[in-house]
């Protein structure tokens, strides 16, 4: 039924449930698995009107990128461990400095995935204000079927 599944995670507990469910599904279907985590870019405030903004220095950008890479590595290491525990191999992908929903949709298309599995409430930061915003965007904009895990 599904041969190439994309699992999305931000490392939250709910997202981990989605990865676990997706890995079990992939094992049952003998499907290829890619686990993606996306880290957003450092927000820059260029200011507007009379307000002055904030533009990070190169060191701040570099520090942010290093922290994002380290965080993504931990998230993907956890997904790798889950996959190995159930006896499958998962390809791991970190997409830095991107909008999560867009990166998930583009990755699914470019890698020929026929299913996206993601959690409904893997929220963090300001995104907590928008109930399941990334999942909603993927559902609304994607051309690949999406399995939402609660």
JSON list of C-alpha atoms in Angstrom, two decimals:
[
{"chain": "A", "resi": 1, "resn": "UNK", "atom": "CA", "xyz": [0.00, 0.00, 0.00]},
{"chain": "A", "resi": 2, "resn": "UNK", "atom": "CA", "xyz": [2.69, 2.50, 1.05]},
{"chain": "A", "resi": 3, "resn": "UNK", "atom": "CA", "xyz": [6.28, 1.93, -0.02]},
{"chain": "A", "resi": 4, "resn": "UNK", "atom": "CA", "xyz": [8.06, 5.15, 0.98]},
{"chain": "A", "resi": 5, "resn": "UNK", "atom": "CA", "xyz": [7.02, 6.86, 4.22]},
{"chain": "A", "resi": 6, "resn": "UNK", "atom": "CA", "xyz": [8.17, 10.26, 5.51]},
{"chain": "A", "resi": 7, "resn": "UNK", "atom": "CA", "xyz": [8.03, 10.66, 9.29]},
{"chain": "A", "resi": 8, "resn": "UNK", "atom": "CA", "xyz": [8.17, 14.19, 10.66]},
{"chain": "A", "resi": 9, "resn": "UNK", "atom": "CA", "xyz": [9.34, 15.04, 14.17]},
{"chain": "A", "resi": 10, "resn": "UNK", "atom": "CA", "xyz": [10.37, 18.03, 16.22]},
{"chain": "A", "resi": 11, "resn": "UNK", "atom": "CA", "xyz": [11.43, 15.87, 19.16]},
{"chain": "A", "resi": 12, "resn": "UNK", "atom": "CA", "xyz": [8.38, 16.57, 21.31]},
{"chain": "A", "resi": 13, "resn": "UNK", "atom": "CA", "xyz": [6.74, 13.67, 23.14]},
{"chain": "A", "resi": 14, "resn": "UNK", "atom": "CA", "xyz": [3.70, 13.73, 20.85]},
{"chain": "A", "resi": 15, "resn": "UNK", "atom": "CA", "xyz": [5.93, 13.81, 17.77]},
{"chain": "A", "resi": 16, "resn": "UNK", "atom": "CA", "xyz": [7.85, 10.82, 19.14]},
{"chain": "A", "resi": 17, "resn": "UNK", "atom": "CA", "xyz": [4.54, 8.94, 19.27]},
{"chain": "A", "resi": 18, "resn": "UNK", "atom": "CA", "xyz": [4.05, 9.78, 15.60]},
{"chain": "A", "resi": 19, "resn": "UNK", "atom": "CA", "xyz": [7.51, 8.48, 14.74]},
{"chain": "A", "resi": 20, "resn": "UNK", "atom": "CA", "xyz": [6.93, 5.31, 16.73]},
{"chain": "A", "resi": 21, "resn": "UNK", "atom": "CA", "xyz": [3.61, 4.72, 14.95]},
{"chain": "A", "resi": 22, "resn": "UNK", "atom": "CA", "xyz": [5.16, 5.46, 11.55]},
{"chain": "A", "resi": 23, "resn": "UNK", "atom": "CA", "xyz": [8.07, 3.10, 12.17]},
{"chain": "A", "resi": 24, "resn": "UNK", "atom": "CA", "xyz": [5.69, 0.31, 13.19]},
{"chain": "A", "resi": 25, "resn": "UNK", "atom": "CA", "xyz": [3.62, 0.94, 10.06]},
{"chain": "A", "resi": 26, "resn": "UNK", "atom": "CA", "xyz": [6.73, 0.89, 7.87]},
{"chain": "A", "resi": 27, "resn": "UNK", "atom": "CA", "xyz": [7.84, -2.38, 9.43]},
{"chain": "A", "resi": 28, "resn": "UNK", "atom": "CA", "xyz": [4.40, -3.95, 8.82]},
{"chain": "A", "resi": 29, "resn": "UNK", "atom": "CA", "xyz": [4.38, -2.76, 5.20]},
{"chain": "A", "resi": 30, "resn": "UNK", "atom": "CA", "xyz": [8.09, -3.37, 4.57]},
{"chain": "A", "resi": 31, "resn": "UNK", "atom": "CA", "xyz": [8.30, 0.27, 3.48]},
{"chain": "A", "resi": 32, "resn": "UNK", "atom": "CA", "xyz": [11.28, 2.61, 3.17]},
{"chain": "A", "resi": 33, "resn": "UNK", "atom": "CA", "xyz": [11.41, 5.24, 5.94]},
{"chain": "A", "resi": 34, "resn": "UNK", "atom": "CA", "xyz": [12.82, 8.75, 6.05]},
{"chain": "A", "resi": 35, "resn": "UNK", "atom": "CA", "xyz": [12.68, 10.72, 9.29]},
{"chain": "A", "resi": 36, "resn": "UNK", "atom": "CA", "xyz": [12.81, 14.49, 8.89]},
{"chain": "A", "resi": 37, "resn": "UNK", "atom": "CA", "xyz": [13.30, 17.21, 11.44]},
{"chain": "A", "resi": 38, "resn": "UNK", "atom": "CA", "xyz": [13.24, 20.85, 10.40]},
{"chain": "A", "resi": 39, "resn": "UNK", "atom": "CA", "xyz": [14.79, 23.75, 12.27]},
{"chain": "A", "resi": 40, "resn": "UNK", "atom": "CA", "xyz": [13.57, 27.23, 11.58]},
{"chain": "A", "resi": 41, "resn": "UNK", "atom": "CA", "xyz": [15.89, 30.16, 10.84]},
{"chain": "A", "resi": 42, "resn": "UNK", "atom": "CA", "xyz": [16.95, 32.66, 13.46]},
{"chain": "A", "resi": 43, "resn": "UNK", "atom": "CA", "xyz": [14.30, 35.38, 13.47]},
{"chain": "A", "resi": 44, "resn": "UNK", "atom": "CA", "xyz": [15.67, 38.71, 12.34]},
{"chain": "A", "resi": 45, "resn": "UNK", "atom": "CA", "xyz": [13.90, 41.99, 13.06]},
{"chain": "A", "resi": 46, "resn": "UNK", "atom": "CA", "xyz": [14.88, 44.60, 10.50]},
{"chain": "A", "resi": 47, "resn": "UNK", "atom": "CA", "xyz": [12.70, 47.17, 12.23]},
{"chain": "A", "resi": 48, "resn": "UNK", "atom": "CA", "xyz": [9.95, 49.23, 10.74]},
{"chain": "A", "resi": 49, "resn": "UNK", "atom": "CA", "xyz": [9.11, 52.87, 10.70]},
{"chain": "A", "resi": 50, "resn": "UNK", "atom": "CA", "xyz": [10.62, 54.52, 13.74]},
{"chain": "A", "resi": 51, "resn": "UNK", "atom": "CA", "xyz": [11.43, 51.30, 15.58]},
{"chain": "A", "resi": 52, "resn": "UNK", "atom": "CA", "xyz": [14.93, 49.96, 15.37]},
{"chain": "A", "resi": 53, "resn": "UNK", "atom": "CA", "xyz": [15.32, 46.27, 14.69]},
{"chain": "A", "resi": 54, "resn": "UNK", "atom": "CA", "xyz": [17.77, 43.60, 15.67]},
{"chain": "A", "resi": 55, "resn": "UNK", "atom": "CA", "xyz": [20.15, 42.03, 13.21]},
{"chain": "A", "resi": 56, "resn": "UNK", "atom": "CA", "xyz": [22.26, 39.24, 14.70]},
{"chain": "A", "resi": 57, "resn": "UNK", "atom": "CA", "xyz": [26.00, 39.18, 14.27]},
{"chain": "A", "resi": 58, "resn": "UNK", "atom": "CA", "xyz": [27.76, 36.40, 12.35]},
{"chain": "A", "resi": 59, "resn": "UNK", "atom": "CA", "xyz": [28.73, 34.86, 15.68]},
{"chain": "A", "resi": 60, "resn": "UNK", "atom": "CA", "xyz": [25.08, 34.83, 16.78]},
{"chain": "A", "resi": 61, "resn": "UNK", "atom": "CA", "xyz": [24.03, 33.22, 13.49]},
{"chain": "A", "resi": 62, "resn": "UNK", "atom": "CA", "xyz": [26.80, 30.64, 13.81]},
{"chain": "A", "resi": 63, "resn": "UNK", "atom": "CA", "xyz": [25.90, 29.89, 17.43]},
{"chain": "A", "resi": 64, "resn": "UNK", "atom": "CA", "xyz": [22.21, 29.53, 16.54]},
{"chain": "A", "resi": 65, "resn": "UNK", "atom": "CA", "xyz": [23.03, 27.23, 13.61]},
{"chain": "A", "resi": 66, "resn": "UNK", "atom": "CA", "xyz": [25.29, 25.08, 15.79]},
{"chain": "A", "resi": 67, "resn": "UNK", "atom": "CA", "xyz": [22.60, 24.79, 18.47]},
{"chain": "A", "resi": 68, "resn": "UNK", "atom": "CA", "xyz": [19.97, 23.91, 15.84]},
{"chain": "A", "resi": 69, "resn": "UNK", "atom": "CA", "xyz": [22.24, 21.24, 14.36]},
{"chain": "A", "resi": 70, "resn": "UNK", "atom": "CA", "xyz": [22.93, 19.77, 17.80]},
{"chain": "A", "resi": 71, "resn": "UNK", "atom": "CA", "xyz": [19.24, 19.74, 18.71]},
{"chain": "A", "resi": 72, "resn": "UNK", "atom": "CA", "xyz": [18.30, 18.13, 15.38]},
{"chain": "A", "resi": 73, "resn": "UNK", "atom": "CA", "xyz": [21.01, 15.52, 15.87]},
{"chain": "A", "resi": 74, "resn": "UNK", "atom": "CA", "xyz": [19.52, 14.51, 19.22]},
{"chain": "A", "resi": 75, "resn": "UNK", "atom": "CA", "xyz": [16.03, 14.30, 17.71]},
{"chain": "A", "resi": 76, "resn": "UNK", "atom": "CA", "xyz": [17.26, 12.15, 14.83]},
{"chain": "A", "resi": 77, "resn": "UNK", "atom": "CA", "xyz": [19.37, 9.95, 17.12]},
{"chain": "A", "resi": 78, "resn": "UNK", "atom": "CA", "xyz": [16.20, 9.19, 19.08]},
{"chain": "A", "resi": 79, "resn": "UNK", "atom": "CA", "xyz": [14.37, 8.28, 15.88]},
{"chain": "A", "resi": 80, "resn": "UNK", "atom": "CA", "xyz": [17.27, 6.07, 14.77]},
{"chain": "A", "resi": 81, "resn": "UNK", "atom": "CA", "xyz": [17.18, 4.25, 18.10]},
{"chain": "A", "resi": 82, "resn": "UNK", "atom": "CA", "xyz": [13.43, 3.64, 17.75]},
{"chain": "A", "resi": 83, "resn": "UNK", "atom": "CA", "xyz": [13.88, 2.27, 14.23]},
{"chain": "A", "resi": 84, "resn": "UNK", "atom": "CA", "xyz": [16.78, 0.02, 15.24]},
{"chain": "A", "resi": 85, "resn": "UNK", "atom": "CA", "xyz": [14.80, -1.28, 18.21]},
{"chain": "A", "resi": 86, "resn": "UNK", "atom": "CA", "xyz": [12.01, -2.49, 15.91]},
{"chain": "A", "resi": 87, "resn": "UNK", "atom": "CA", "xyz": [14.52, -3.80, 13.37]},
{"chain": "A", "resi": 88, "resn": "UNK", "atom": "CA", "xyz": [14.37, -1.36, 10.46]},
{"chain": "A", "resi": 89, "resn": "UNK", "atom": "CA", "xyz": [16.73, 1.19, 8.98]},
{"chain": "A", "resi": 90, "resn": "UNK", "atom": "CA", "xyz": [15.58, 4.78, 8.64]},
{"chain": "A", "resi": 91, "resn": "UNK", "atom": "CA", "xyz": [17.17, 7.50, 6.57]},
{"chain": "A", "resi": 92, "resn": "UNK", "atom": "CA", "xyz": [17.63, 10.61, 8.72]},
{"chain": "A", "resi": 93, "resn": "UNK", "atom": "CA", "xyz": [17.31, 14.14, 7.40]},
{"chain": "A", "resi": 94, "resn": "UNK", "atom": "CA", "xyz": [17.79, 17.54, 9.02]},
{"chain": "A", "resi": 95, "resn": "UNK", "atom": "CA", "xyz": [16.57, 20.51, 7.01]},
{"chain": "A", "resi": 96, "resn": "UNK", "atom": "CA", "xyz": [17.98, 23.68, 8.61]},
{"chain": "A", "resi": 97, "resn": "UNK", "atom": "CA", "xyz": [16.71, 27.23, 8.30]},
{"chain": "A", "resi": 98, "resn": "UNK", "atom": "CA", "xyz": [13.38, 26.33, 6.74]},
{"chain": "A", "resi": 99, "resn": "UNK", "atom": "CA", "xyz": [9.67, 26.61, 7.40]},
{"chain": "A", "resi": 100, "resn": "UNK", "atom": "CA", "xyz": [8.71, 23.14, 8.71]},
{"chain": "A", "resi": 101, "resn": "UNK", "atom": "CA", "xyz": [5.51, 22.52, 6.72]},
{"chain": "A", "resi": 102, "resn": "UNK", "atom": "CA", "xyz": [7.10, 23.68, 3.47]},
{"chain": "A", "resi": 103, "resn": "UNK", "atom": "CA", "xyz": [10.20, 21.54, 4.01]},
{"chain": "A", "resi": 104, "resn": "UNK", "atom": "CA", "xyz": [8.08, 18.49, 4.85]},
{"chain": "A", "resi": 105, "resn": "UNK", "atom": "CA", "xyz": [5.93, 18.88, 1.72]},
{"chain": "A", "resi": 106, "resn": "UNK", "atom": "CA", "xyz": [8.94, 19.53, -0.54]},
{"chain": "A", "resi": 107, "resn": "UNK", "atom": "CA", "xyz": [10.87, 16.57, 0.90]},
{"chain": "A", "resi": 108, "resn": "UNK", "atom": "CA", "xyz": [7.93, 14.23, 0.42]},
{"chain": "A", "resi": 109, "resn": "UNK", "atom": "CA", "xyz": [7.67, 15.28, -3.23]},
{"chain": "A", "resi": 110, "resn": "UNK", "atom": "CA", "xyz": [11.40, 15.22, -3.99]},
{"chain": "A", "resi": 111, "resn": "UNK", "atom": "CA", "xyz": [11.92, 11.80, -2.40]},
{"chain": "A", "resi": 112, "resn": "UNK", "atom": "CA", "xyz": [8.82, 10.22, -3.90]},
{"chain": "A", "resi": 113, "resn": "UNK", "atom": "CA", "xyz": [7.17, 9.55, -0.55]},
{"chain": "A", "resi": 114, "resn": "UNK", "atom": "CA", "xyz": [3.64, 8.19, -0.77]},
{"chain": "A", "resi": 115, "resn": "UNK", "atom": "CA", "xyz": [2.69, 8.88, 2.87]},
{"chain": "A", "resi": 116, "resn": "UNK", "atom": "CA", "xyz": [3.59, 11.48, 5.48]},
{"chain": "A", "resi": 117, "resn": "UNK", "atom": "CA", "xyz": [3.17, 10.53, 9.14]},
{"chain": "A", "resi": 118, "resn": "UNK", "atom": "CA", "xyz": [3.17, 13.31, 11.71]},
{"chain": "A", "resi": 119, "resn": "UNK", "atom": "CA", "xyz": [1.77, 14.19, 15.10]},
{"chain": "A", "resi": 120, "resn": "UNK", "atom": "CA", "xyz": [-1.11, 16.56, 15.62]},
{"chain": "A", "resi": 121, "resn": "UNK", "atom": "CA", "xyz": [0.35, 18.65, 18.42]},
{"chain": "A", "resi": 122, "resn": "UNK", "atom": "CA", "xyz": [4.15, 18.70, 18.15]},
{"chain": "A", "resi": 123, "resn": "UNK", "atom": "CA", "xyz": [4.29, 22.36, 19.15]},
{"chain": "A", "resi": 124, "resn": "UNK", "atom": "CA", "xyz": [7.07, 24.53, 20.51]},
{"chain": "A", "resi": 125, "resn": "UNK", "atom": "CA", "xyz": [7.97, 28.17, 20.88]},
{"chain": "A", "resi": 126, "resn": "UNK", "atom": "CA", "xyz": [5.51, 30.68, 19.49]},
{"chain": "A", "resi": 127, "resn": "UNK", "atom": "CA", "xyz": [3.94, 27.91, 17.42]},
{"chain": "A", "resi": 128, "resn": "UNK", "atom": "CA", "xyz": [2.23, 26.79, 20.63]},
{"chain": "A", "resi": 129, "resn": "UNK", "atom": "CA", "xyz": [-0.29, 29.51, 19.94]},
{"chain": "A", "resi": 130, "resn": "UNK", "atom": "CA", "xyz": [-1.41, 27.80, 16.75]},
{"chain": "A", "resi": 131, "resn": "UNK", "atom": "CA", "xyz": [-2.94, 24.41, 17.46]},
{"chain": "A", "resi": 132, "resn": "UNK", "atom": "CA", "xyz": [-1.12, 21.91, 15.28]},
{"chain": "A", "resi": 133, "resn": "UNK", "atom": "CA", "xyz": [-0.13, 24.61, 12.79]},
{"chain": "A", "resi": 134, "resn": "UNK", "atom": "CA", "xyz": [2.52, 22.61, 10.92]},
{"chain": "A", "resi": 135, "resn": "UNK", "atom": "CA", "xyz": [0.27, 19.58, 10.62]},
{"chain": "A", "resi": 136, "resn": "UNK", "atom": "CA", "xyz": [-2.59, 21.76, 9.42]},
{"chain": "A", "resi": 137, "resn": "UNK", "atom": "CA", "xyz": [-0.37, 23.35, 6.78]},
{"chain": "A", "resi": 138, "resn": "UNK", "atom": "CA", "xyz": [0.88, 19.99, 5.53]},
{"chain": "A", "resi": 139, "resn": "UNK", "atom": "CA", "xyz": [-2.70, 18.69, 5.38]},
{"chain": "A", "resi": 140, "resn": "UNK", "atom": "CA", "xyz": [-3.88, 21.78, 3.53]},
{"chain": "A", "resi": 141, "resn": "UNK", "atom": "CA", "xyz": [-1.03, 22.20, 1.08]},
{"chain": "A", "resi": 142, "resn": "UNK", "atom": "CA", "xyz": [0.36, 18.74, 0.49]},
{"chain": "A", "resi": 143, "resn": "UNK", "atom": "CA", "xyz": [-0.42, 16.45, -2.40]},
{"chain": "A", "resi": 144, "resn": "UNK", "atom": "CA", "xyz": [0.72, 13.35, -0.48]},
{"chain": "A", "resi": 145, "resn": "UNK", "atom": "CA", "xyz": [-1.61, 11.51, 1.92]},
{"chain": "A", "resi": 146, "resn": "UNK", "atom": "CA", "xyz": [-1.01, 12.42, 5.58]},
{"chain": "A", "resi": 147, "resn": "UNK", "atom": "CA", "xyz": [-1.54, 10.15, 8.57]},
{"chain": "A", "resi": 148, "resn": "UNK", "atom": "CA", "xyz": [-2.03, 12.26, 11.69]},
{"chain": "A", "resi": 149, "resn": "UNK", "atom": "CA", "xyz": [-1.17, 10.58, 14.99]},
{"chain": "A", "resi": 150, "resn": "UNK", "atom": "CA", "xyz": [-2.63, 11.97, 18.23]}
]
